[in-house]
PDB file of C-alpha atoms in Angstrom:
ATOM      1  CA  UNK Y  53       6.680  -1.563 -10.905  1.00  0.00           C
ATOM      2  CA  UNK Y  54       7.525  -0.787  -7.552  1.00  0.00           C
ATOM      3  CA  UNK Y  55       6.934   1.632  -5.010  1.00  0.00           C
ATOM      4  CA  UNK Y  56       8.760   5.171  -6.037  1.00  0.00           C
ATOM      5  CA  UNK Y  57       8.045   7.255  -2.826  1.00  0.00           C
ATOM      6  CA  UNK Y  58      11.881   8.144  -2.547  1.00  0.00           C
ATOM      7  CA  UNK Y  59      12.665  11.402  -4.420  1.00  0.00           C
ATOM      8  CA  UNK Y  60      10.157  14.301  -5.718  1.00  0.00           C
ATOM      9  CA  UNK Y  61       7.412  16.112  -4.356  1.00  0.00           C
ATOM     10  CA  UNK Y  62       6.946  15.597  -0.710  1.00  0.00           C
ATOM     11  CA  UNK Y  63      10.128  14.401   0.191  1.00  0.00           C
ATOM     12  CA  UNK Y  64      11.086  14.009   3.922  1.00  0.00           C
ATOM     13  CA  UNK Y  65      13.906  16.467   5.853  1.00  0.00           C
ATOM     14  CA  UNK Y  66      16.894  14.368   6.395  1.00  0.00           C
ATOM     15  CA  UNK Y  67      17.182  16.105   9.547  1.00  0.00           C
ATOM     16  CA  UNK Y  68      16.161  13.140  11.682  1.00  0.00           C
ATOM     17  CA  UNK Y  69      16.942   9.446  11.989  1.00  0.00           C
ATOM     18  CA  UNK Y  70      13.667   8.211  11.279  1.00  0.00           C
ATOM     19  CA  UNK Y  71      13.963  10.682   8.117  1.00  0.00           C
ATOM     20  CA  UNK Y  72      17.077   8.934   7.160  1.00  0.00           C
ATOM     21  CA  UNK Y  73      15.926   5.819   7.460  1.00  0.00           C
ATOM     22  CA  UNK Y  74      12.959   6.022   5.447  1.00  0.00           C
ATOM     23  CA  UNK Y  75      15.341   7.692   2.365  1.00  0.00           C
ATOM     24  CA  UNK Y  76      17.627   4.995   3.227  1.00  0.00           C
ATOM     25  CA  UNK Y  77      15.040   2.366   2.252  1.00  0.00           C
ATOM     26  CA  UNK Y  78      13.450   4.171  -0.442  1.00  0.00           C
ATOM     27  CA  UNK Y  79      16.345   4.206  -2.004  1.00  0.00           C
ATOM     28  CA  UNK Y  80      16.947   0.081  -1.781  1.00  0.00           C
ATOM     29  CA  UNK Y  81      13.314  -0.033  -2.696  1.00  0.00           C
ATOM     30  CA  UNK Y  82      13.641   2.038  -5.761  1.00  0.00           C
ATOM     31  CA  UNK Y  83      16.896   0.430  -6.548  1.00  0.00           C
ATOM     32  CA  UNK Y  84      15.015  -3.154  -6.087  1.00  0.00           C
ATOM     33  CA  UNK Y  85      17.245  -4.665  -3.765  1.00  0.00           C
ATOM     34  CA  UNK Y  86      15.306  -4.381  -1.115  1.00  0.00           C
ATOM     35  CA  UNK Y  87      14.471  -7.268   1.494  1.00  0.00           C
ATOM     36  CA  UNK Y  88      11.171  -8.211   2.762  1.00  0.00           C
ATOM     37  CA  UNK Y  89      12.159  -7.102   5.749  1.00  0.00           C
ATOM     38  CA  UNK Y  90      13.502  -3.610   4.729  1.00  0.00           C
ATOM     39  CA  UNK Y  91       9.751  -3.079   3.069  1.00  0.00           C
ATOM     40  CA  UNK Y  92       8.521  -4.083   6.091  1.00  0.00           C
ATOM     41  CA  UNK Y  93      10.582  -1.620   8.055  1.00  0.00           C
ATOM     42  CA  UNK Y  94       9.908   1.283   5.272  1.00  0.00           C
ATOM     43  CA  UNK Y  95       6.123   0.761   6.247  1.00  0.00           C
ATOM     44  CA  UNK Y  96       6.978   0.878  10.089  1.00  0.00           C
ATOM     45  CA  UNK Y  97       8.691   3.925   9.802  1.00  0.00           C
ATOM     46  CA  UNK Y  98       6.195   5.769   8.101  1.00  0.00           C
ATOM     47  CA  UNK Y  99       3.105   4.592  10.224  1.00  0.00           C
ATOM     48  CA  UNK Y 100       5.438   5.925  13.062  1.00  0.00           C
ATOM     49  CA  UNK Y 101       6.072   9.112  11.304  1.00  0.00           C
ATOM     50  CA  UNK Y 102       1.959  10.084  11.192  1.00  0.00           C
ATOM     51  CA  UNK Y 103       1.268   8.706  14.888  1.00  0.00           C
ATOM     52  CA  UNK Y 104       4.395  10.152  16.402  1.00  0.00           C
ATOM     53  CA  UNK Y 105       3.200  13.040  19.179  1.00  0.00           C
ATOM     54  CA  UNK Y 106       4.115  16.368  18.242  1.00  0.00           C
ATOM     55  CA  UNK Y 107       5.090  16.112  14.280  1.00  0.00           C
ATOM     56  CA  UNK Y 108       4.076  18.974  12.593  1.00  0.00           C
ATOM     57  CA  UNK Y 109       0.420  18.302  10.285  1.00  0.00           C
ATOM     58  CA  UNK Y 110       2.298  19.033   6.894  1.00  0.00           C
ATOM     59  CA  UNK Y 111       4.919  16.383   7.913  1.00  0.00           C
ATOM     60  CA  UNK Y 112       2.107  13.825   9.271  1.00  0.00           C
ATOM     61  CA  UNK Y 113       0.579  14.537   5.472  1.00  0.00           C
ATOM     62  CA  UNK Y 114       3.596  13.617   3.726  1.00  0.00           C
ATOM     63  CA  UNK Y 115       4.227  10.464   5.756  1.00  0.00           C
ATOM     64  CA  UNK Y 116       0.469   9.150   5.551  1.00  0.00           C
ATOM     65  CA  UNK Y 117       0.684   9.902   1.618  1.00  0.00           C
ATOM     66  CA  UNK Y 118       4.133   8.266   1.360  1.00  0.00           C
ATOM     67  CA  UNK Y 119       2.532   5.288   3.563  1.00  0.00           C
ATOM     68  CA  UNK Y 120      -0.477   5.196   1.076  1.00  0.00           C
ATOM     69  CA  UNK Y 121       1.513   4.674  -1.622  1.00  0.00           C
ATOM     70  CA  UNK Y 122       3.661   2.169  -0.328  1.00  0.00           C
ATOM     71  CA  UNK Y 123       0.939  -0.071   0.471  1.00  0.00           C
ATOM     72  CA  UNK Y 124      -0.534   0.249  -2.470  1.00  0.00           C
ATOM     73  CA  UNK Y 125       2.420  -0.269  -4.649  1.00  0.00           C
ATOM     74  CA  UNK Y 126       4.837  -3.001  -2.773  1.00  0.00           C
ATOM     75  CA  UNK Y 127       4.447  -6.578  -2.896  1.00  0.00           C
ATOM     76  CA  UNK Y 128       6.936  -7.363  -0.921  1.00  0.00           C
ATOM     77  CA  UNK Y 129       6.144  -6.062   2.781  1.00  0.00           C
ATOM     78  CA  UNK Y 130       4.304  -9.073   5.136  1.00  0.00           C
ATOM     79  CA  UNK Y 131       0.742  -7.563   4.288  1.00  0.00           C
ATOM     80  CA  UNK Y 132      -0.713  -9.520   7.918  1.00  0.00           C
ATOM     81  CA  UNK Y 133       1.710  -7.786   9.824  1.00  0.00           C
ATOM     82  CA  UNK Y 134       1.321  -4.499   8.267  1.00  0.00           C
ATOM     83  CA  UNK Y 135      -2.432  -4.972   8.860  1.00  0.00           C
ATOM     84  CA  UNK Y 136      -1.639  -5.290  12.421  1.00  0.00           C
ATOM     85  CA  UNK Y 137       0.853  -2.530  13.082  1.00  0.00           C
ATOM     86  CA  UNK Y 138      -1.890   0.197  11.587  1.00  0.00           C
ATOM     87  CA  UNK Y 139      -3.686   2.227  13.980  1.00  0.00           C
ATOM     88  CA  UNK Y 140      -7.753   1.160  13.688  1.00  0.00           C
ATOM     89  CA  UNK Y 141      -8.566   4.693  12.440  1.00  0.00           C
ATOM     90  CA  UNK Y 142      -6.114   4.313   9.448  1.00  0.00           C
ATOM     91  CA  UNK Y 143      -9.427   2.839   7.292  1.00  0.00           C
ATOM     92  CA  UNK Y 144      -7.861   3.968   3.961  1.00  0.00           C
ATOM     93  CA  UNK Y 145      -4.517   2.125   4.685  1.00  0.00           C
ATOM     94  CA  UNK Y 146      -6.613  -1.052   6.032  1.00  0.00           C
ATOM     95  CA  UNK Y 147      -8.351  -1.143   2.970  1.00  0.00           C
ATOM     96  CA  UNK Y 148      -5.029  -0.837   0.870  1.00  0.00           C
ATOM     97  CA  UNK Y 149      -3.728  -4.094   3.013  1.00  0.00           C
ATOM     98  CA  UNK Y 150      -6.457  -6.210   2.823  1.00  0.00           C
ATOM     99  CA  UNK Y 151      -6.847  -5.697  -1.352  1.00  0.00           C
ATOM    100  CA  UNK Y 152      -3.282  -7.171  -1.076  1.00  0.00           C
ATOM    101  CA  UNK Y 153      -4.335  -9.962   1.128  1.00  0.00           C
ATOM    102  CA  UNK Y 154      -7.470 -10.412  -1.240  1.00  0.00           C
ATOM    103  CA  UNK Y 155      -9.974  -9.644   1.618  1.00  0.00           C
ATOM    104  CA  UNK Y 156     -12.435  -7.706  -1.310  1.00  0.00           C
ATOM    105  CA  UNK Y 157     -15.192  -7.912   1.137  1.00  0.00           C
ATOM    106  CA  UNK Y 158     -13.528  -6.616   4.000  1.00  0.00           C
ATOM    107  CA  UNK Y 159     -12.316  -3.652   1.701  1.00  0.00           C
ATOM    108  CA  UNK Y 160     -15.894  -2.982   0.507  1.00  0.00           C
ATOM    109  CA  UNK Y 161     -17.202  -2.844   4.126  1.00  0.00           C
ATOM    110  CA  UNK Y 162     -14.273  -0.215   4.950  1.00  0.00           C
ATOM    111  CA  UNK Y 163     -15.110   2.009   1.986  1.00  0.00           C
ATOM    112  CA  UNK Y 164     -18.621   1.883   1.755  1.00  0.00           C
ATOM    113  CA  UNK Y 165     -19.754   1.017   5.426  1.00  0.00           C
ATOM    114  CA  UNK Y 166     -17.209   3.325   7.394  1.00  0.00           C
ATOM    115  CA  UNK Y 167     -15.904   5.512   4.988  1.00  0.00           C
ATOM    116  CA  UNK Y 168     -19.219   6.397   2.940  1.00  0.00           C
ATOM    117  CA  UNK Y 169     -17.429   6.595  -0.074  1.00  0.00           C
ATOM    118  CA  UNK Y 170     -19.307   4.808  -2.807  1.00  0.00           C
ATOM    119  CA  UNK Y 171     -17.355   6.194  -5.716  1.00  0.00           C
ATOM    120  CA  UNK Y 172     -14.111   4.404  -4.091  1.00  0.00           C
ATOM    121  CA  UNK Y 173     -16.152   1.504  -3.394  1.00  0.00           C
ATOM    122  CA  UNK Y 174     -16.998   1.502  -7.519  1.00  0.00           C
ATOM    123  CA  UNK Y 175     -13.596   2.540  -8.683  1.00  0.00           C
ATOM    124  CA  UNK Y 176     -12.026  -0.775  -6.665  1.00  0.00           C
ATOM    125  CA  UNK Y 177     -14.444  -2.818  -8.068  1.00  0.00           C
ATOM    126  CA  UNK Y 178     -13.678  -1.925 -11.476  1.00  0.00           C
ATOM    127  CA  UNK Y 179      -9.823  -2.301 -10.727  1.00  0.00           C
ATOM    128  CA  UNK Y 180     -10.617  -5.880  -9.061  1.00  0.00           C
ATOM    129  CA  UNK Y 181     -12.696  -6.823 -12.432  1.00  0.00           C
ATOM    130  CA  UNK Y 182      -9.944  -5.282 -15.171  1.00  0.00           C
ATOM    131  CA  UNK Y 183      -7.191  -7.562 -13.079  1.00  0.00           C
ATOM    132  CA  UNK Y 184      -9.429 -10.707 -13.249  1.00  0.00           C
ATOM    133  CA  UNK Y 185     -10.569 -10.438 -16.481  1.00  0.00           C
ATOM    134  CA  UNK Y 186      -7.291  -9.397 -17.977  1.00  0.00           C
ATOM    135  CA  UNK Y 187      -5.574 -12.502 -15.931  1.00  0.00           C
ATOM    136  CA  UNK Y 188      -8.506 -14.636 -17.577  1.00  0.00           C
ATOM    137  CA  UNK Y 189      -7.546 -13.296 -20.786  1.00  0.00           C
ATOM    138  CA  UNK Y 190      -4.131 -14.032 -20.224  1.00  0.00           C
ATOM    139  CA  UNK Y 191      -5.115 -17.492 -19.555  1.00  0.00           C
ATOM    140  CA  UNK Y 192      -7.504 -18.094 -22.122  1.00  0.00           C
ATOM    141  CA  UNK Y 193      -4.347 -16.573 -24.654  1.00  0.00           C
ATOM    142  CA  UNK Y 194      -1.895 -19.025 -23.515  1.00  0.00           C
ATOM    143  CA  UNK Y 195      -4.119 -22.099 -23.209  1.00  0.00           C
ATOM    144  CA  UNK Y 196      -5.206 -21.199 -27.103  1.00  0.00           C
ATOM    145  CA  UNK Y 197      -1.479 -20.994 -27.757  1.00  0.00           C
ATOM    146  CA  UNK Y 198      -0.729 -24.403 -26.012  1.00  0.00           C
ATOM    147  CA  UNK Y 199      -3.745 -25.962 -28.122  1.00  0.00           C
ATOM    148  CA  UNK Y 200      -2.835 -24.846 -31.576  1.00  0.00           C
ATOM    149  CA  UNK Y 201       1.186 -26.023 -30.863  1.00  0.00           C
ATOM    150  CA  UNK Y 202       0.081 -29.378 -29.941  1.00  0.00           C
ATOM    151  CA  UNK Y 203      -2.173 -29.475 -33.349  1.00  0.00           C
ATOM    152  CA  UNK Y 204      -5.528 -29.218 -31.399  1.00  0.00           C
ATOM    153  CA  UNK Y 205      -7.899 -26.191 -32.319  1.00  0.00           C
TER     154      UNK Y 205
END
């Protein structure tokens, strides 16, 4: 499943070049024809939408919500580059990208030490544990299938 940021509640008005570019890139992503570079560009445009001076607070919130959803769901943006592009005070977004990079210690440091959000840290640990055990279960199931197919077990 991918990023479904385009249509629906909180869409960005198509009255600016940025708004049009975001809508176009979201459509490419939704149709699963976007390149990695397109995913990166969408992330950069969403970041710009939040930090651009003069952006109305409600628009900043819409850009930031889309950015978080994008960072959480897209598997094609280059996480190292996105991490560099994020402002230092975008801690939640940094945690999303660090999670994608597999840096669980840094993610927990952000949730616990910087954001003081113990419940978010617990949810993160639960999610990572479930993903790890689901993956291990699939590997064990596949190994059992191979074992019985070869006559062993």
